[in-house]
Short mmCIF file of C-alpha atoms in Angstrom, two decimals:
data_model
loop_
_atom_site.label_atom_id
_atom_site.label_comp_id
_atom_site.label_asym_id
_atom_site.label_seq_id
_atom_site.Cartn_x
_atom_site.Cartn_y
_atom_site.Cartn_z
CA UNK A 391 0.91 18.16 -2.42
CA UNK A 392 1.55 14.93 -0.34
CA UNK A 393 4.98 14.50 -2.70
CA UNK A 394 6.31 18.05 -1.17
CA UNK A 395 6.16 17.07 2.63
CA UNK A 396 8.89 15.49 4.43
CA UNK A 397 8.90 12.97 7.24
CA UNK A 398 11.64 11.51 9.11
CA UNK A 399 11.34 8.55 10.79
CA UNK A 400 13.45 7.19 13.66
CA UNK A 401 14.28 3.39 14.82
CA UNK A 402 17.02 1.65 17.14
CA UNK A 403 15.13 -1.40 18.79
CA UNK A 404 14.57 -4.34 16.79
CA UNK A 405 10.54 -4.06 17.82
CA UNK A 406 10.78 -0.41 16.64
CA UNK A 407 11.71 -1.66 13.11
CA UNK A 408 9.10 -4.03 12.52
CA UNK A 409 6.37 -1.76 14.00
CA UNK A 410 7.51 1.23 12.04
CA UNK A 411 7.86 -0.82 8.49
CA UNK A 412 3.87 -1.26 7.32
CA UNK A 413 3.76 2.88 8.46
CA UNK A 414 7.00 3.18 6.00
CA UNK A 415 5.09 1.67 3.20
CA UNK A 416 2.11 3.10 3.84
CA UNK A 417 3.98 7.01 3.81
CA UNK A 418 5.62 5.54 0.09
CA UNK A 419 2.54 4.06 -0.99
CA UNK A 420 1.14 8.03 -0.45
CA UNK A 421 4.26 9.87 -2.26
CA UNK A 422 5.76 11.00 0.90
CA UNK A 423 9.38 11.51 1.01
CA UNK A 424 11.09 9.21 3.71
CA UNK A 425 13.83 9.54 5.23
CA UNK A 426 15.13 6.88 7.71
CA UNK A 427 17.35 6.90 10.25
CA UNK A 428 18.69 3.79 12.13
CA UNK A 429 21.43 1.69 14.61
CA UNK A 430 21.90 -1.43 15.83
CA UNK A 431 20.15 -4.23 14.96
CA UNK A 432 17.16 -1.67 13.43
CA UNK A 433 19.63 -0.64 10.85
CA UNK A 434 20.17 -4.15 9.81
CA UNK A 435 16.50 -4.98 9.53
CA UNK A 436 15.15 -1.78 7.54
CA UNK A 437 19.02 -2.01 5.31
CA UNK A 438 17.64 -4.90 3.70
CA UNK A 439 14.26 -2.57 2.43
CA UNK A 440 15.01 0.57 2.62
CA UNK A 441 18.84 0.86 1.71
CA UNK A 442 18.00 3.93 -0.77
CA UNK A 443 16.34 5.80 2.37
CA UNK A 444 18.28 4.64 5.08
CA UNK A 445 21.09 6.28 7.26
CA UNK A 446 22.90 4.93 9.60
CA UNK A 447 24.09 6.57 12.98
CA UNK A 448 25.44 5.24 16.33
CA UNK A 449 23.22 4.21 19.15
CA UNK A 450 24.72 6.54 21.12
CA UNK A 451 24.69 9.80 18.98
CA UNK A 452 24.64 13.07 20.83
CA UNK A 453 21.72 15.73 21.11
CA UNK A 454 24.34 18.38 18.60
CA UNK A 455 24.38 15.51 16.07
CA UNK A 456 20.64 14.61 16.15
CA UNK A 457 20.03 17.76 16.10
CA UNK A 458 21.73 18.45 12.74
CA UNK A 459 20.47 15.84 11.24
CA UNK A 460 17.04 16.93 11.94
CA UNK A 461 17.79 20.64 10.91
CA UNK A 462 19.12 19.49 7.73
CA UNK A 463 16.38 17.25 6.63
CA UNK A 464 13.86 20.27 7.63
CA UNK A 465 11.28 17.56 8.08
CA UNK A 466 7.79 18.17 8.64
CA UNK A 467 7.08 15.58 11.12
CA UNK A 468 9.29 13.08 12.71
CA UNK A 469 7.88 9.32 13.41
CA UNK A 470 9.71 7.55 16.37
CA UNK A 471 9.92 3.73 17.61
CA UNK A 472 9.60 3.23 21.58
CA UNK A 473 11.72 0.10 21.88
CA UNK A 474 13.33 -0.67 24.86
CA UNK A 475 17.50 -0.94 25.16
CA UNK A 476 17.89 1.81 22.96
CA UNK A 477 19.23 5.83 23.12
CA UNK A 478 18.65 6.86 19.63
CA UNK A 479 15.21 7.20 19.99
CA UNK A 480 14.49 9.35 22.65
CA UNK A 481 17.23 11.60 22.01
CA UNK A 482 15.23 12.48 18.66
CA UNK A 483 12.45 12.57 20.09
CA UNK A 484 13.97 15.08 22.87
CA UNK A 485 15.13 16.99 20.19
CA UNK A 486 12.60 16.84 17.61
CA UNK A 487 10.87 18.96 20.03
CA UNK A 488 13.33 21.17 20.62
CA UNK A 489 12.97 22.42 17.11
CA UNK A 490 9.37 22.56 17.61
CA UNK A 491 8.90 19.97 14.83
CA UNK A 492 6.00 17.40 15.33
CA UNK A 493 7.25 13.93 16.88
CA UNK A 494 4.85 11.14 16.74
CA UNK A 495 6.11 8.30 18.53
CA UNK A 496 4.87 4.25 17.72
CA UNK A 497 5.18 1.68 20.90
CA UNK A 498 5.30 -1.63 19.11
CA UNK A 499 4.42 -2.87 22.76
CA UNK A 500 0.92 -3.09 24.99
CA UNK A 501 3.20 -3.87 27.96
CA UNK A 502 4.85 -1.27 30.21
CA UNK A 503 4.22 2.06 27.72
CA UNK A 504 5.32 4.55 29.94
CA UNK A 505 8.53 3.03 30.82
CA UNK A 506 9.63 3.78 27.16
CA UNK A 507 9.46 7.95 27.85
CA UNK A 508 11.80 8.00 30.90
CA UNK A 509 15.55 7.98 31.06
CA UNK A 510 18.03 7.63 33.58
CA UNK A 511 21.17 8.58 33.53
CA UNK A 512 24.59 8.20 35.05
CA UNK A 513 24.21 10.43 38.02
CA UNK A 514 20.61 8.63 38.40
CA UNK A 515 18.53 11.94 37.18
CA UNK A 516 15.50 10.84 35.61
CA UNK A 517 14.52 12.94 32.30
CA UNK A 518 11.51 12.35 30.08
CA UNK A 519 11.37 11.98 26.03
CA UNK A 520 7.26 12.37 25.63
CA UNK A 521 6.26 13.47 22.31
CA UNK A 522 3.59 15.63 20.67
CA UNK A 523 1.61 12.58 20.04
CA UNK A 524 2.12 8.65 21.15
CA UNK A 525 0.32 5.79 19.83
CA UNK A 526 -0.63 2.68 21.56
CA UNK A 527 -1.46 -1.11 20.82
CA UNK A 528 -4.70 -1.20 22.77
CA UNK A 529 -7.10 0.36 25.64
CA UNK A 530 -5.30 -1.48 28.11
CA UNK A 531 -2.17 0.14 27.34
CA UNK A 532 -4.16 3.14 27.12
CA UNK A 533 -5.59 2.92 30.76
CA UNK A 534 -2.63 2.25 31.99
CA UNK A 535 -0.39 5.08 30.60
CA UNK A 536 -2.99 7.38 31.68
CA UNK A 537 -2.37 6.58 35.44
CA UNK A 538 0.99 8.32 34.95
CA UNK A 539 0.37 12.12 35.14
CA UNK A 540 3.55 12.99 33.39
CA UNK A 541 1.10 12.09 30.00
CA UNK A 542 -1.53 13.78 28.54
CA UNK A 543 -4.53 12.07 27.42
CA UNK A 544 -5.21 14.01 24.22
CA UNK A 545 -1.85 13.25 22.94
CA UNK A 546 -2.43 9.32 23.50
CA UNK A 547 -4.03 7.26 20.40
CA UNK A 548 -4.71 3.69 20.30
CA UNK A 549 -3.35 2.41 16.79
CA UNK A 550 -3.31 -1.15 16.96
CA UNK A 551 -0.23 -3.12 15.95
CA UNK A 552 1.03 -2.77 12.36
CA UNK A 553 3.33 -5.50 12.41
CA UNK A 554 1.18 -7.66 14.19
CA UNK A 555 -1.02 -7.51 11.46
CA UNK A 556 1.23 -7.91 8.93
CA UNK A 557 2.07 -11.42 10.55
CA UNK A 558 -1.89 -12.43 10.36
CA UNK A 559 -1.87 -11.21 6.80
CA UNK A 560 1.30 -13.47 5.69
CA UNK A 561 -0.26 -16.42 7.40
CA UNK A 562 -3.98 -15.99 5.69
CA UNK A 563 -2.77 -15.69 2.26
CA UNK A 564 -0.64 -19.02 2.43
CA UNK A 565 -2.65 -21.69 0.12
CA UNK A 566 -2.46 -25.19 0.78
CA UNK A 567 0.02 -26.16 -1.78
CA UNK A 568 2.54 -23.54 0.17
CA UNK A 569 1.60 -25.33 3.66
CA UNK A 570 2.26 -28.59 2.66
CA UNK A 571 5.95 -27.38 1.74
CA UNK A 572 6.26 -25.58 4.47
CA UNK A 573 5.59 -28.86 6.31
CA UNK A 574 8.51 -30.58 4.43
CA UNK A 575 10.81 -27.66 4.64
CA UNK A 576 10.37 -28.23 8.78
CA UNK A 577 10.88 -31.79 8.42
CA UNK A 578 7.52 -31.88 10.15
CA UNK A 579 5.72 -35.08 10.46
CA UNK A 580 2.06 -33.67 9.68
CA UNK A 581 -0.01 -35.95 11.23
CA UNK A 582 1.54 -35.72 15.15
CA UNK A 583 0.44 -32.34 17.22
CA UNK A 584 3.33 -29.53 17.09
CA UNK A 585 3.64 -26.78 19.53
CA UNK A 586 6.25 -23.85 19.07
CA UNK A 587 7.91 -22.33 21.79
CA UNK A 588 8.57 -18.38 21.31
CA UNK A 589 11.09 -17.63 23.87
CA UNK A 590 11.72 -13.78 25.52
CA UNK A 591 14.88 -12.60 27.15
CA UNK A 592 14.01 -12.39 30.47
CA UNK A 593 15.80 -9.66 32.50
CA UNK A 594 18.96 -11.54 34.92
CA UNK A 595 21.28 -9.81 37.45
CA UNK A 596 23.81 -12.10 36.61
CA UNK A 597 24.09 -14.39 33.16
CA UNK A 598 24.94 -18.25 35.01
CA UNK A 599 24.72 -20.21 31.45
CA UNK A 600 21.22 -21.78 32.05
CA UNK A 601 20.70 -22.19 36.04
CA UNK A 602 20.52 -18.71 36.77
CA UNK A 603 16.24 -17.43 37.44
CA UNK A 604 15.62 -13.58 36.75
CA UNK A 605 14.31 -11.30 39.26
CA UNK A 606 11.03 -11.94 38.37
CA UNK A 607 10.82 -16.03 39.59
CA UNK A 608 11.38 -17.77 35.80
CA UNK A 609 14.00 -18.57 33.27
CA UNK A 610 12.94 -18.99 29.41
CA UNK A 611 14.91 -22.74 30.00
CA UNK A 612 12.92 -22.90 33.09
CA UNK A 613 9.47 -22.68 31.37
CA UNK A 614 10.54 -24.86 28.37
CA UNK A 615 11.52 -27.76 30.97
CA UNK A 616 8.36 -27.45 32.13
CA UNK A 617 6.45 -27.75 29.53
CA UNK A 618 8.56 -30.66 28.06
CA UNK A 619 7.81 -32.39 31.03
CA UNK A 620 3.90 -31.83 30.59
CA UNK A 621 4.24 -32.86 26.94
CA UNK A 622 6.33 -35.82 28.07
CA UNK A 623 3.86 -37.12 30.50
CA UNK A 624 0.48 -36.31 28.51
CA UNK A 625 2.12 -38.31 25.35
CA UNK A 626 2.84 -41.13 28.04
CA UNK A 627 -0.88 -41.12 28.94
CA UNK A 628 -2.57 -40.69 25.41
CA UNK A 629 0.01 -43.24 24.09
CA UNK A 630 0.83 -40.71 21.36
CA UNK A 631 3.85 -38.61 20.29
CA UNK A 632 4.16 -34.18 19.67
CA UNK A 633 7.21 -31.97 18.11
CA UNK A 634 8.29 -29.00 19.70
CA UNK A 635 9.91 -25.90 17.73
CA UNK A 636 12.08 -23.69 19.53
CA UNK A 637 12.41 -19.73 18.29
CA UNK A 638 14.81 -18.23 20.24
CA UNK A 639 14.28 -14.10 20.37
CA UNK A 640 16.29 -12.05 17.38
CA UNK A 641 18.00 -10.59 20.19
CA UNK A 642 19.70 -13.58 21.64
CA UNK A 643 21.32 -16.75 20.43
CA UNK A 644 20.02 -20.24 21.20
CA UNK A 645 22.99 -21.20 23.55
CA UNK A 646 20.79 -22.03 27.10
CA UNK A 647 18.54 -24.24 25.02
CA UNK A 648 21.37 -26.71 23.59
CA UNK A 649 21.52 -28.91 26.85
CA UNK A 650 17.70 -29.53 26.35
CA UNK A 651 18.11 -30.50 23.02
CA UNK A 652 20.74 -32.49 23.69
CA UNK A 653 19.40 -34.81 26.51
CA UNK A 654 15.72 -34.75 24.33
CA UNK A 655 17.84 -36.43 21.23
CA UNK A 656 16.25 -39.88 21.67
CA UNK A 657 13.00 -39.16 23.58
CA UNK A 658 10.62 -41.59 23.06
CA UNK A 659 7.79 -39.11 23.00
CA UNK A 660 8.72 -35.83 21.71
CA UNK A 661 11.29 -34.65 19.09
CA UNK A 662 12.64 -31.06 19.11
CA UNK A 663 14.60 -29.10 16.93
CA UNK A 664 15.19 -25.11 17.16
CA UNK A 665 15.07 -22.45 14.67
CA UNK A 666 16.84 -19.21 14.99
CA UNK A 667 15.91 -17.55 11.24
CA UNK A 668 12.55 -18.58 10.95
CA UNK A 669 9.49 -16.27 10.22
CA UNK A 670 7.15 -16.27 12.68
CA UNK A 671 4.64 -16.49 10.51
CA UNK A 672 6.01 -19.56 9.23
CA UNK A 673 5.74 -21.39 12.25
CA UNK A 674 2.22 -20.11 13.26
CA UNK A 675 1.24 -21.95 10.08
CA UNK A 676 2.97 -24.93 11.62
CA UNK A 677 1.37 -24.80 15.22
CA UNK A 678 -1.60 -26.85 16.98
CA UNK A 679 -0.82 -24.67 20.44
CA UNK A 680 1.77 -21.46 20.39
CA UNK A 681 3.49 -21.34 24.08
CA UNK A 682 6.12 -18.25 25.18
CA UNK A 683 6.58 -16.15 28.61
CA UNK A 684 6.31 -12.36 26.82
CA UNK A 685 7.20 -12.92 23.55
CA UNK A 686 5.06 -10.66 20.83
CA UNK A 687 4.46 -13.62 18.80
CA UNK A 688 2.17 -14.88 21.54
CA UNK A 689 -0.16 -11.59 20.28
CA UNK A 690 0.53 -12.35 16.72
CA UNK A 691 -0.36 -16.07 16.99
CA UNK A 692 -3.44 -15.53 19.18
CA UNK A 693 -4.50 -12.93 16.61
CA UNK A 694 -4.17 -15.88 14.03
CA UNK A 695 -6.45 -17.67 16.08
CA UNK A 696 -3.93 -20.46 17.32
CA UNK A 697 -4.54 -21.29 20.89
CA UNK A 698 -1.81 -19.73 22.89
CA UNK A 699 -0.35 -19.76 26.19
CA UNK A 700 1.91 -17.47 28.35
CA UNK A 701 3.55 -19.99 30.52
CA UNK A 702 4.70 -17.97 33.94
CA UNK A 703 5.24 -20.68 36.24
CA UNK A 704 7.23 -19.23 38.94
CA UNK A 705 6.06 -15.44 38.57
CA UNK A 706 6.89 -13.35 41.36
CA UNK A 707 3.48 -12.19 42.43
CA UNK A 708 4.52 -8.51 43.22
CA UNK A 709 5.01 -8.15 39.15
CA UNK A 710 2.37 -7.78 36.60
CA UNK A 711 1.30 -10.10 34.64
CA UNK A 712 1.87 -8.48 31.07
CA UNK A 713 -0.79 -10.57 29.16
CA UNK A 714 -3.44 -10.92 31.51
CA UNK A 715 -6.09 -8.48 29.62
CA UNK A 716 -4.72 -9.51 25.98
CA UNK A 717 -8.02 -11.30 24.24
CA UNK A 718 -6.55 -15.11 23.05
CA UNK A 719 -3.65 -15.64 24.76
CA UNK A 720 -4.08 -17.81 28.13
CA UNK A 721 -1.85 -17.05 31.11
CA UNK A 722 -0.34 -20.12 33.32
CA UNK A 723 0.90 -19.53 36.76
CA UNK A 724 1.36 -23.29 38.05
CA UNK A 725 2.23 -26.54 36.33
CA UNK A 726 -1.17 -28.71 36.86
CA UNK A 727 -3.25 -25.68 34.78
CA UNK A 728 0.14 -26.10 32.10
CA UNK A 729 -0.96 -29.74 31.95
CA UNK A 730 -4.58 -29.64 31.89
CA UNK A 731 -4.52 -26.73 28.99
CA UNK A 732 -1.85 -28.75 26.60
CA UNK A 733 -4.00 -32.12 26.95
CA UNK A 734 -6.68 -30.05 26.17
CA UNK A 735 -5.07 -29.54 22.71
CA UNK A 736 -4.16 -33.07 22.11
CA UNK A 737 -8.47 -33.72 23.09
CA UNK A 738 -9.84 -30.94 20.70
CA UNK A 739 -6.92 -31.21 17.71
CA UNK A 740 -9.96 -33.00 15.50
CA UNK A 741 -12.25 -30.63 16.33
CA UNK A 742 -12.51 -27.86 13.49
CA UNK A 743 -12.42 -24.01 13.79
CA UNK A 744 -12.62 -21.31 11.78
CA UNK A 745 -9.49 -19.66 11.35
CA UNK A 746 -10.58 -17.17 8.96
CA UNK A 747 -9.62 -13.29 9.43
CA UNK A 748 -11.15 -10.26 7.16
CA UNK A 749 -7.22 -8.93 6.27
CA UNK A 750 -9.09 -5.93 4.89
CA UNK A 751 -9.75 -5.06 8.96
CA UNK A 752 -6.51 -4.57 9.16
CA UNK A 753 -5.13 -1.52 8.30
CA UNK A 754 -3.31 0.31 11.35
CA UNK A 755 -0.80 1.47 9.57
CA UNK A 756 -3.49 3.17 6.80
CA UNK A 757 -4.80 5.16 10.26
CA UNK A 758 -2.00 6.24 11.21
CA UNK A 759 -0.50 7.86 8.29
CA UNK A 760 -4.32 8.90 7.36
CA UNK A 761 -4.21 10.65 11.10
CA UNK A 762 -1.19 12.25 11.05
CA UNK A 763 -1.49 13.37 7.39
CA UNK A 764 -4.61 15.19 8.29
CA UNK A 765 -3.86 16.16 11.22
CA UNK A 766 -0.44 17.30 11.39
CA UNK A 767 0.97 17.39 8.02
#
């Protein structure tokens, strides 16, 4: 019966992808006919495993031609992304319910969830795309969604993170043999500490090469010079020596981060290099401490029980602090708690923990299909 039902599922923000890829498998795994529709950089992720599924559309497609598509599919449920910087999304989602055919929607976020379901356009007339049913990373998200009245609490779900998990999963079934190369792949020298640094884009009124701050009272090359100058000093102190990875974020290149580099070539203490195709899983494996502003990978590397730290020196205080009720991840407003917290990983790096995780706890992409094939399938 499962083979006969149709689902359609929607993606145009790179987080969208990645969330909505463990549901995609899950809906195969079950004999559920996919089909997958996709732009921008979403396209390019789910093209390289789904290219027999996939279609590809413009970001900005109009309600008539979403609307076709839809209509000619006849699916019985539509599955959404929630990414920011995207218009694909909502307008299926908009329109999806238009035809009165169930849209579930998946924020790959715990930050902000509300702000993915309004619009704004040209004229400044603000519109909403809330679906039948949205799910959520946690119970913060949860309570906060909640406060908006525009949303319903029955139609809210916590689901968990599919992609996060994925992430723990890759790094728990590396063996050692597999480490040990990764190690050499990295040109990583295995006894010194290594921290990688996930960086965000962080939203700017104006793009001033690296000197310009956001809005919100940090750069990501702000951070990372302070926390080279932490490093720099603690090595100085323990008479010892650390590596620092950079990731820059899929969505931007590592251009503001090649003066660092540059004038960190012949430190005495630290050595850098930065990695712009890496999997994050990768370097999680590779990490004593994981540092970031808002990066996801903070979540996933905090969920692989790495010590972690969201480094917000300079936050203006108005704004909310985006990880200060995630479980794992540390946040640091000022630069002696940034130095205290990265000597403290330098102090306990001999100390041994149990990083074990159950992977068979995992499994929020197995609840949501479950849910929405019993449901509303």
């Amino acid at each position: 019966m499962n083979s006969e039902k149709k689902i359609l599922v929607v993606a145009g923000a790179l987080g969208s992808s990645k969330a909505l890829i463990p549901v995609i498998y899950e809906l195969i795994d079950r004999n559920i006919k996919v089909k997958i529709i996709a732009s921008g950089l979403a396209f390019q992720i789910l093209n390289e495993l789904f290219s027999d599924k996939l279609t590809e559309t413009a970001d900005d497609i109009s309600d008539n031609q979403a609307l076709k598509l839809i209509s000619d599919y006849k699916p019985h449920l539509v599955i959404c992304g929630a990414g920011g910087n995207n218009k694909i999304e909502p307008i299926f989602r908009i329109n999806a319910k238009f035809l009165n055919v169930f849209c579930f929607a998946l924020v790959d976020n715990w930050c902000h969830p509300a702000r993915r379901f309004f619009e704004v356009d040209a004229s400044g007339e603000i519109s909403n795309s809330i679906p039948d049913l949205i799910g959520l990373s946690n119970d913060s998200s949860y309570n906060e969604i909640i406060m908006n009245k525009e949303f319903d609490p029955e139609k809210i779900i916590v689901v968990g993170m599919p992609h996060v998990e994925e992430t723990v999963k890759a790094v728990q079934l590396y063996t050692k043999r597999e480490i040990n190369k990764l190690f050499m792949n990295y040109n990583i020298n295995r006894p010194v500490i290594t921290f990688i640094f996930f960086s965000a884009p962080v939203e700017r009124e104006i793009w001033d090469e690296i000197k310009q701050l956001s809005e919100i009272g940090y750069s990501e090359v702000s951070i990372l010079e302070h926390i080279i100058h932490a490093l720099e000093c603690l090595c100085q102190e323990l008479e010892t020596s650390c590596q620092i990875i950079i990731k820059p974020h899929p969505s931007s290149s590592g251009a503001p981060f090649t003066d660092i580099l540059d004038s960190k070539d012949s430190s005495e203490y630290i050595s850098m290099q930065m990695v712009e195709n890496a999997a994050v899983h990768e370097l999680i494996i590779l990490a004593d401490g994981v540092l970031g502003m808002t990066s996801t990978s903070l979540f996933e590397a905090a969920m692989c029980k790495i010590p972690t730290f969201s480094v917000q020196i300079g936050l203006d205080l108005d704004r909310a602090d985006t990880f200060n009720n995630i479980d794992g991840i540390l946040s640091i407003y000022d630069y002696n708690s940034l130095y205290n917290e990265l000597r403290s990983i330098f102090v306990k790096r001999n100390i041994k923990t149990d990083k074990s995780i159950d992977i068979n706890s995992l499994s929020s992409s197995k609840m949501i299909v479950e849910t929405l094939i019993t449901n509303y399938l």
